[in-house]
PDB file of C-alpha atoms in Angstrom:
ATOM      1  CA  MET A   1     102.247 125.849 122.985  1.00  0.00           C
ATOM      2  CA  PHE A   2     101.058 124.155 119.565  1.00  0.00           C
ATOM      3  CA  GLY A   3     101.603 120.715 118.301  1.00  0.00           C
ATOM      4  CA  LEU A   4     102.893 119.694 114.473  1.00  0.00           C
ATOM      5  CA  SER A   5      99.049 119.257 113.496  1.00  0.00           C
ATOM      6  CA  GLU A   6      97.757 122.247 114.597  1.00  0.00           C
ATOM      7  CA  LEU A   7     100.737 123.970 113.276  1.00  0.00           C
ATOM      8  CA  ALA A   8     100.092 121.884 109.394  1.00  0.00           C
ATOM      9  CA  VAL A   9      96.773 123.022 109.914  1.00  0.00           C
ATOM     10  CA  ILE A  10      97.091 127.044 110.165  1.00  0.00           C
ATOM     11  CA  LEU A  11     100.052 126.847 107.222  1.00  0.00           C
ATOM     12  CA  ILE A  12      97.193 125.318 104.742  1.00  0.00           C
ATOM     13  CA  VAL A  13      94.221 127.745 106.095  1.00  0.00           C
ATOM     14  CA  VAL A  14      97.140 130.458 105.513  1.00  0.00           C
ATOM     15  CA  ILE A  15      97.985 129.309 102.012  1.00  0.00           C
ATOM     16  CA  ALA A  16      94.749 129.021 101.513  1.00  0.00           C
ATOM     17  CA  VAL A  17      93.723 132.202 102.137  1.00  0.00           C
ATOM     18  CA  LEU A  18      96.874 133.991 100.669  1.00  0.00           C
ATOM     19  CA  ALA A  19      96.936 132.073  97.062  1.00  0.00           C
ATOM     20  CA  ALA A  20      92.648 131.864  96.696  1.00  0.00           C
ATOM     21  CA  LYS A  21      92.993 134.184  93.618  1.00  0.00           C
ATOM     22  CA  ARG A  22      95.919 131.758  91.786  1.00  0.00           C
ATOM     23  CA  LEU A  23      94.563 128.263  93.366  1.00  0.00           C
ATOM     24  CA  PRO A  24      91.865 128.144  90.260  1.00  0.00           C
ATOM     25  CA  ASP A  25      95.385 128.768  87.630  1.00  0.00           C
ATOM     26  CA  LEU A  26      97.056 126.220  89.499  1.00  0.00           C
ATOM     27  CA  ALA A  27      94.454 123.705  89.224  1.00  0.00           C
ATOM     28  CA  ARG A  28      93.774 123.904  85.609  1.00  0.00           C
ATOM     29  CA  SER A  29      97.389 123.664  85.162  1.00  0.00           C
ATOM     30  CA  ALA A  30      98.270 120.969  86.585  1.00  0.00           C
ATOM     31  CA  GLY A  31      95.263 119.170  84.642  1.00  0.00           C
ATOM     32  CA  LYS A  32      96.656 120.321  81.786  1.00  0.00           C
ATOM     33  CA  SER A  33      99.773 119.032  82.570  1.00  0.00           C
ATOM     34  CA  ALA A  34      98.033 115.345  83.428  1.00  0.00           C
ATOM     35  CA  ARG A  35      96.396 115.454  80.127  1.00  0.00           C
ATOM     36  CA  ILE A  36      99.794 115.873  78.095  1.00  0.00           C
ATOM     37  CA  LEU A  37     101.047 113.554  80.181  1.00  0.00           C
ATOM     38  CA  LYS A  38      99.285 110.699  79.724  1.00  0.00           C
ATOM     39  CA  ALA A  39      98.604 111.719  75.972  1.00  0.00           C
ATOM     40  CA  GLU A  40     102.719 110.990  75.796  1.00  0.00           C
ATOM     41  CA  ALA A  41     102.619 108.047  77.490  1.00  0.00           C
ATOM     42  CA  ARG A  42      99.601 106.381  75.242  1.00  0.00           C
ATOM     43  CA  ALA A  43     101.489 107.828  71.860  1.00  0.00           C
ATOM     44  CA  MET A  44     105.080 106.362  73.411  1.00  0.00           C
ATOM     45  CA  LYS A  45     103.021 102.733  73.889  1.00  0.00           C
ATOM     46  CA  GLU A  46     101.913 102.955  70.605  1.00  0.00           C
ATOM     47  CA  ARG A  47     105.082 103.262  69.228  1.00  0.00           C
ATOM     48  CA  GLU A  48     106.195 100.694  70.716  1.00  0.00           C
ATOM     49  CA  ASP A  49     103.812  98.380  69.559  1.00  0.00           C
ATOM     50  CA  GLU A  50     104.239  99.516  65.834  1.00  0.00           C
ATOM     51  CA  ALA A  51     108.147  99.073  65.836  1.00  0.00           C
ATOM     52  CA  PRO A  52     109.238  96.081  64.001  1.00  0.00           C
ATOM     53  CA  GLN A  53     110.214  93.230  66.657  1.00  0.00           C
ATOM     54  CA  GLY A  54     113.926  92.546  65.185  1.00  0.00           C
ATOM     55  CA  PRO A  55     116.807  91.038  67.144  1.00  0.00           C
ATOM     56  CA  ALA A  56     117.300  92.772  70.851  1.00  0.00           C
ATOM     57  CA  ALA A  57     119.903  95.636  71.255  1.00  0.00           C
ATOM     58  CA  PRO A  58     122.989  94.705  72.817  1.00  0.00           C
ATOM     59  CA  ARG A  59     123.213  94.902  76.025  1.00  0.00           C
ATOM     60  CA  ILE A  60     125.988  97.670  77.231  1.00  0.00           C
ATOM     61  CA  ILE A  61     127.497  96.470  80.723  1.00  0.00           C
ATOM     62  CA  PRO A  62     130.019  99.744  82.715  1.00  0.00           C
ATOM     63  CA  GLY A  63     133.957  98.242  82.294  1.00  0.00           C
ATOM     64  CA  GLU A  64     132.802  95.508  79.539  1.00  0.00           C
ATOM     65  CA  ALA A  65     135.370  96.020  76.560  1.00  0.00           C
ATOM     66  CA  VAL A  66     133.286  97.449  73.391  1.00  0.00           C
ATOM     67  CA  ARG A  67     134.174  95.189  70.236  1.00  0.00           C
ATOM     68  CA  PRO A  68     133.701  96.526  66.560  1.00  0.00           C
ATOM     69  CA  PRO A  69     130.243  94.986  64.610  1.00  0.00           C
ATOM     70  CA  THR A  70     130.998  91.606  63.153  1.00  0.00           C
ATOM     71  CA  THR A  71     128.964  92.298  60.075  1.00  0.00           C
ATOM     72  CA  GLY A  72     130.401  94.882  56.980  1.00  0.00           C
ATOM     73  CA  SER A  73     129.356  99.023  58.038  1.00  0.00           C
ATOM     74  CA  GLY A  74     130.779 101.973  56.041  1.00  0.00           C
ATOM     75  CA  PRO A  75     131.192 102.653  52.376  1.00  0.00           C
ATOM     76  CA  THR A  76     133.978 100.209  52.297  1.00  0.00           C
ATOM     77  CA  GLY A  77     132.183  97.325  54.028  1.00  0.00           C
ATOM     78  CA  HIS A  78     135.257  97.082  56.268  1.00  0.00           C
ATOM     79  CA  THR A  79     134.552  94.778  59.439  1.00  0.00           C
ATOM     80  CA  GLY A  80     137.211  95.847  61.340  1.00  0.00           C
ATOM     81  CA  ASP A  81     139.037  92.312  61.488  1.00  0.00           C
ATOM     82  CA  THR A  82     141.267  92.867  58.893  1.00  0.00           C
ATOM     83  CA  PRO A  83     142.372  95.810  56.994  1.00  0.00           C
ATOM     84  CA  PRO A  84     140.596  96.151  53.322  1.00  0.00           C
ATOM     85  CA  GLU A  85     142.567  95.390  50.587  1.00  0.00           C
ATOM     86  CA  GLY A  86     145.365  98.045  49.038  1.00  0.00           C
ATOM     87  CA  ARG A  87     145.706  99.241  52.336  1.00  0.00           C
ATOM     88  CA  PRO A  88     148.203  98.788  55.019  1.00  0.00           C
ATOM     89  CA  ALA A  89     147.230  97.695  58.339  1.00  0.00           C
ATOM     90  CA  ARG A  90     147.817 100.355  61.274  1.00  0.00           C
TER      91      ARG A  90
END
């Protein structure tokens, strides 16, 4: 009976014989994919380097209560702590 290594070698030979016409196309496709991946990784790193170094974004921890921002936001500049003038509190 055949062992695991012999079966693996036979399987590789059978795949190579049956797929001989498609192997160059597969290798070419894999090379293009690798080049695209490298180019995207390089572009992402360049964008990170060019980004302004502002304050770090707050970390979101699952289960933690989310508070509204403390600075004015939106067209009224309402902070969320007190109701804007002229409107009743909810």
